Short mmCIF file of N, CA and C in Angstrom, two decimals:
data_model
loop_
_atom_site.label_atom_id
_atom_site.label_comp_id
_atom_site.label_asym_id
_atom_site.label_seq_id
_atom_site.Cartn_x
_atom_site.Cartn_y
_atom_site.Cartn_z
N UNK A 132 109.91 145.85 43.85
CA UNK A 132 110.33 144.93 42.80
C UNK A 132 109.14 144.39 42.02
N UNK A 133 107.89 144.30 42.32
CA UNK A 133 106.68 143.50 42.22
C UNK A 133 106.09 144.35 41.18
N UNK A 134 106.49 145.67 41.28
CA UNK A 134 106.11 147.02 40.21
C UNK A 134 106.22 146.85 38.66
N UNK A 135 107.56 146.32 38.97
CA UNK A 135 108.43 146.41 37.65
C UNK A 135 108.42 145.35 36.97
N UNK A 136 107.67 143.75 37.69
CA UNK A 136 107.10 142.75 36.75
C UNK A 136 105.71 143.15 36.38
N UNK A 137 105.04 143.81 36.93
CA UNK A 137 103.63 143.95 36.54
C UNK A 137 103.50 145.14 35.29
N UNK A 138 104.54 146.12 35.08
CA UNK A 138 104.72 147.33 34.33
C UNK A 138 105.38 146.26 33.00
N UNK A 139 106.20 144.97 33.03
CA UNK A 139 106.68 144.27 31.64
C UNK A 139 105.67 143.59 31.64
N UNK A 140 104.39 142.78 32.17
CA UNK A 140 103.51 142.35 31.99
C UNK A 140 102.41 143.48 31.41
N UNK A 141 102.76 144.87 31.67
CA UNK A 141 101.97 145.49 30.94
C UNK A 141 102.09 145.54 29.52
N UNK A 142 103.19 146.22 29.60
CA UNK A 142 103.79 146.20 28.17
C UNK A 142 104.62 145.09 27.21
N UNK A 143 104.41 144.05 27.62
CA UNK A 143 104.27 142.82 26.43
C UNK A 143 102.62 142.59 26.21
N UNK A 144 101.60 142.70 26.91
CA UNK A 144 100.10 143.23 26.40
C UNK A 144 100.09 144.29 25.20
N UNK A 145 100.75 145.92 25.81
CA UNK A 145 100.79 146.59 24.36
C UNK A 145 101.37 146.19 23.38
N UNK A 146 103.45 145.68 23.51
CA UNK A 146 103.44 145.18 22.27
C UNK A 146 102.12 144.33 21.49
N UNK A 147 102.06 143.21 22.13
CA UNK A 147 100.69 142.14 21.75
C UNK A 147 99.72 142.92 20.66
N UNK A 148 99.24 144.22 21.06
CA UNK A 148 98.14 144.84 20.92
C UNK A 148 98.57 145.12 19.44
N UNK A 149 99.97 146.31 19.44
CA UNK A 149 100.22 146.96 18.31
C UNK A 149 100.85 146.18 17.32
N UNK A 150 101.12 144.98 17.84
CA UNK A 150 101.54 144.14 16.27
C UNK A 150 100.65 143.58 15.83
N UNK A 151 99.52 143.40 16.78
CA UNK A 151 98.28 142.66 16.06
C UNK A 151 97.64 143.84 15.08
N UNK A 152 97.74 145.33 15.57
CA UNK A 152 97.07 146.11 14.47
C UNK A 152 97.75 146.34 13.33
N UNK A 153 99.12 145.88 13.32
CA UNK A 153 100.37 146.11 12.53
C UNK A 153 100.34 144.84 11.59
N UNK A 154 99.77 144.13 11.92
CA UNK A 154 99.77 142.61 11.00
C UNK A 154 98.74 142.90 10.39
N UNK A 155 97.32 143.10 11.03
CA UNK A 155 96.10 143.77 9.67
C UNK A 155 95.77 144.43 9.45
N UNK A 156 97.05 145.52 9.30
CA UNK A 156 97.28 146.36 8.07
C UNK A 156 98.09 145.40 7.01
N UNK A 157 98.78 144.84 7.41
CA UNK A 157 99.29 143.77 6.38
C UNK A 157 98.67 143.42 5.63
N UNK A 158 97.66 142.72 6.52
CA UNK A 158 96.72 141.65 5.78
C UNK A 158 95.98 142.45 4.77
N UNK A 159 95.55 143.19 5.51
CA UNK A 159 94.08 144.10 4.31
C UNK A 159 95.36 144.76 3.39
N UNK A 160 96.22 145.33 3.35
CA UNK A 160 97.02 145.89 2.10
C UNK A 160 97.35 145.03 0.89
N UNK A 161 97.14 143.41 1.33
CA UNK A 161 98.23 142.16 0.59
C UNK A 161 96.91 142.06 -0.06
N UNK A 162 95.38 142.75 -0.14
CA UNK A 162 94.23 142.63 -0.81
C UNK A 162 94.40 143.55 -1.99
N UNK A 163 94.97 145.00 -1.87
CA UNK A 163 95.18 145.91 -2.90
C UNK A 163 96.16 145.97 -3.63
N UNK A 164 96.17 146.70 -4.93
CA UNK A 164 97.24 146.68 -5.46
C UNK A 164 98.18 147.86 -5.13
N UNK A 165 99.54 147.42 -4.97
CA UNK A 165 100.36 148.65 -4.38
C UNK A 165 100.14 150.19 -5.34
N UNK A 166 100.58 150.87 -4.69
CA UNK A 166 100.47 152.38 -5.16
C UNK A 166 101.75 153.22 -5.34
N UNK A 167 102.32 154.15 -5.73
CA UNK A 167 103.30 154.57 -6.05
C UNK A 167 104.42 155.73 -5.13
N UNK A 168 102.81 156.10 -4.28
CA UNK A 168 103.05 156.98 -3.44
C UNK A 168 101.50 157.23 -2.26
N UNK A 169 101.49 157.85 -0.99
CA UNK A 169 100.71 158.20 -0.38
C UNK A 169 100.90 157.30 1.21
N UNK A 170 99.80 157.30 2.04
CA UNK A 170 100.07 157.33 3.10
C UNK A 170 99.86 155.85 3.41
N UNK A 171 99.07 155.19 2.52
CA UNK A 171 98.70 153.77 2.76
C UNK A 171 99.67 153.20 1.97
N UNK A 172 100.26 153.44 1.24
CA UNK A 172 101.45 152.71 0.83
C UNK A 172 103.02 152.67 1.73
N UNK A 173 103.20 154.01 2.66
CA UNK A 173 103.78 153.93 3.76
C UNK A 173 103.23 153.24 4.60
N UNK A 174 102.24 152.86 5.49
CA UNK A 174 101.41 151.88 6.52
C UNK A 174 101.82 150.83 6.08
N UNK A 175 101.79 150.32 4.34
CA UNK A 175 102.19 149.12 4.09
C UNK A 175 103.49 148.62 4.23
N UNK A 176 104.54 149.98 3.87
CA UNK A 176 105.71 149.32 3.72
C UNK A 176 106.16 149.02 5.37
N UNK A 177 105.78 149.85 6.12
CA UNK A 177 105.98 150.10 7.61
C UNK A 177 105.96 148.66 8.23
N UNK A 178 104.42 148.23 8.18
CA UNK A 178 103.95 146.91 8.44
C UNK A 178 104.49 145.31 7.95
N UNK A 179 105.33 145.62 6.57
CA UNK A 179 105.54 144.96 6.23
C UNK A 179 107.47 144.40 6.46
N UNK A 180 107.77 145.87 6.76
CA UNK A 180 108.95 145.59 7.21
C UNK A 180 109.23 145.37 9.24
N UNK A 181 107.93 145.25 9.70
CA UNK A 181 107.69 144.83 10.83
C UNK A 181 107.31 143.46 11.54
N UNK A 182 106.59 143.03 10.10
CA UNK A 182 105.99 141.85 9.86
C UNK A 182 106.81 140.84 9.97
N UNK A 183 107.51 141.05 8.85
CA UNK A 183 108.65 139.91 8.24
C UNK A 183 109.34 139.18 8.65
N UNK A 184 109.78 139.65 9.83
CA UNK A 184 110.86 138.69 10.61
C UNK A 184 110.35 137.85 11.04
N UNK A 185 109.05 137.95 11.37
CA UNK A 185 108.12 136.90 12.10
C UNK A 185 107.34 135.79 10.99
N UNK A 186 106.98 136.56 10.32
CA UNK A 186 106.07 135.80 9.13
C UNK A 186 106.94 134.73 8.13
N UNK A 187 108.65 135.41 8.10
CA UNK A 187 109.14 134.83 6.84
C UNK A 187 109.31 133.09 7.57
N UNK A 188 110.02 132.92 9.21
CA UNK A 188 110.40 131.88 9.26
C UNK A 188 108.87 131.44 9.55
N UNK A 189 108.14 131.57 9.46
CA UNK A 189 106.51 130.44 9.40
C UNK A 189 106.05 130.16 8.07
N UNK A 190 106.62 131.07 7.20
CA UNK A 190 106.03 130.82 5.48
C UNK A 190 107.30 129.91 5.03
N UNK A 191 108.14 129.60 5.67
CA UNK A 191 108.84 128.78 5.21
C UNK A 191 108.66 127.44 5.59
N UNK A 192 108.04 127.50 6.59
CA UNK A 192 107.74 126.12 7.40
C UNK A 192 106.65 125.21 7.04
N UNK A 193 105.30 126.74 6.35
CA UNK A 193 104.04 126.24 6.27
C UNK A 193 103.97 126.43 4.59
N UNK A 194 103.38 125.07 4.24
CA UNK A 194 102.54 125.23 2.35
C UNK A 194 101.82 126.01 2.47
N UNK A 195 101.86 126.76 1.43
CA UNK A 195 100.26 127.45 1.19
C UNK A 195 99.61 126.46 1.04
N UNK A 196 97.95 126.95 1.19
CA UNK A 196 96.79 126.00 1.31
C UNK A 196 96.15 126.95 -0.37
N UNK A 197 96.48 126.01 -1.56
CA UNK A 197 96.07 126.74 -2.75
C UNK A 197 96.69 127.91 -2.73
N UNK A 198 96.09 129.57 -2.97
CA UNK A 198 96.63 130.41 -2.94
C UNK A 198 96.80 131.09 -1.76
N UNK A 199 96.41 130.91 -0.49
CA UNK A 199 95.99 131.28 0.66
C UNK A 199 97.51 130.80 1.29
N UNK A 200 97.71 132.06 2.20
CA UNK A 200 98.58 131.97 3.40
C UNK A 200 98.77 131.97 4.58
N UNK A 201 98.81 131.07 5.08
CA UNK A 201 98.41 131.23 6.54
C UNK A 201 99.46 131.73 7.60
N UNK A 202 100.28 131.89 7.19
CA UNK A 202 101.51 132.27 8.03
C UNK A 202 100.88 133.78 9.06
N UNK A 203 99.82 134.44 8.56
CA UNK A 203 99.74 135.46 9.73
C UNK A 203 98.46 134.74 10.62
N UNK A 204 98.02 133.84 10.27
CA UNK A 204 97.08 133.15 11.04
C UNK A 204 97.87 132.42 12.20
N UNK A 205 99.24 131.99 11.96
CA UNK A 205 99.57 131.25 12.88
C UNK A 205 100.30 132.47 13.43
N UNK A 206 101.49 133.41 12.80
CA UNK A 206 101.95 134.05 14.04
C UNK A 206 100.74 134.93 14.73
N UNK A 207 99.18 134.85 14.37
CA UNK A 207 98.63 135.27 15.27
C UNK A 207 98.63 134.36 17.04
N UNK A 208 98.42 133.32 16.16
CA UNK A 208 98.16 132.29 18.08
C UNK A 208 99.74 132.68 18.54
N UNK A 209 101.14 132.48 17.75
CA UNK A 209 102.16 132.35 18.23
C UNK A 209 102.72 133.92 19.36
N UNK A 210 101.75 134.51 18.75
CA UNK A 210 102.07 135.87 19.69
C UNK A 210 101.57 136.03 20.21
N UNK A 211 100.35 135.62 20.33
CA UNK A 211 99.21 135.53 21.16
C UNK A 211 99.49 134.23 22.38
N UNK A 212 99.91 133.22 22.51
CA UNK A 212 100.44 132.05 23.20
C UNK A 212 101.84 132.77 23.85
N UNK A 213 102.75 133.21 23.36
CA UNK A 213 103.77 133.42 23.77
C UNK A 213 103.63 134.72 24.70
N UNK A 214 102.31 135.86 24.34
CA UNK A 214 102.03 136.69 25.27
C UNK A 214 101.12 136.68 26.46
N UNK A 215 100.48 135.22 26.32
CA UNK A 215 99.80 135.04 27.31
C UNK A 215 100.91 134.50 28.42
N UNK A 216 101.93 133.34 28.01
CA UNK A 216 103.14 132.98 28.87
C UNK A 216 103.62 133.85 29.38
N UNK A 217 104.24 134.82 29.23
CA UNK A 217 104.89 136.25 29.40
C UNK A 217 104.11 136.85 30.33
N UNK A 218 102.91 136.79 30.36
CA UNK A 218 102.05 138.48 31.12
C UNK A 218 101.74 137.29 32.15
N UNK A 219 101.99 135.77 32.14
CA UNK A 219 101.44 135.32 33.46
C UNK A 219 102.91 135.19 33.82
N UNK A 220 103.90 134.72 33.50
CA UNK A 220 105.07 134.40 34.21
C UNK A 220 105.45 135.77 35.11
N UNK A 221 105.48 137.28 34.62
CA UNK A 221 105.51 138.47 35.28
C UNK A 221 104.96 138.86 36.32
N UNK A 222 103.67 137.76 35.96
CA UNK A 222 102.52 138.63 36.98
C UNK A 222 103.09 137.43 38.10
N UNK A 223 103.25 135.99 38.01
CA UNK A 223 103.78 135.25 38.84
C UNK A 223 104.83 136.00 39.86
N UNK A 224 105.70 136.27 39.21
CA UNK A 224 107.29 136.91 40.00
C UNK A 224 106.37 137.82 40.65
N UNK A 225 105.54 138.84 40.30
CA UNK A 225 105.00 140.51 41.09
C UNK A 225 104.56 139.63 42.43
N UNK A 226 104.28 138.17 42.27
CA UNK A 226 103.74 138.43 44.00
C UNK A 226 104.97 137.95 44.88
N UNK A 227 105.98 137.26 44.44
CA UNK A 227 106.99 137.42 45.41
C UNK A 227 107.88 138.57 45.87
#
């Protein structure tokens, strides 16, 4: 039984991992101007329709600061906080 919390404590780490590389692609794309076609304009739309669910309810919550957005700054800690809870609560249960 101890297997199978330590294997979801693994893999809420990878999620963790691949949305963090999935958010800056976000970020660095929201620097260029979109394109019409090609492979970085798929990465973007990919990322961005991955993004969203997470980002929209924090950009609603948070002002922009001038033109600046911070909404992937915070769901960074928020996924990052919520995956540190997760990979210890799992790893908790693996020793009983």
């Amino acid at each position: 039984m101890s297997i199978i919390f330590i294997h979801l404590a693994e893999t809420v780490h990878i999620l963790q991992d691949v949305f963090f590389v999935v958010l800056m692609i976000r970020i660095v794309s929201s620097f260029f101007p979109p394109k019409t076609a090609g492979l970085w304009d798929k990465a973007t739309y990919i990322s961005t329709q991955l993004t969203e669910p997470i980002l929209a309810p924090i950009r609603r919550r948070v002002p922009l600061v001038g033109m600046l957005d911070l909404s992937p700054l915070i769901a960074f800690f928020l996924v990052d906080i919520a995956s540190y809870l997760l990979v210890a609560l799992f790893l908790y249960m693996a020793r009983f």
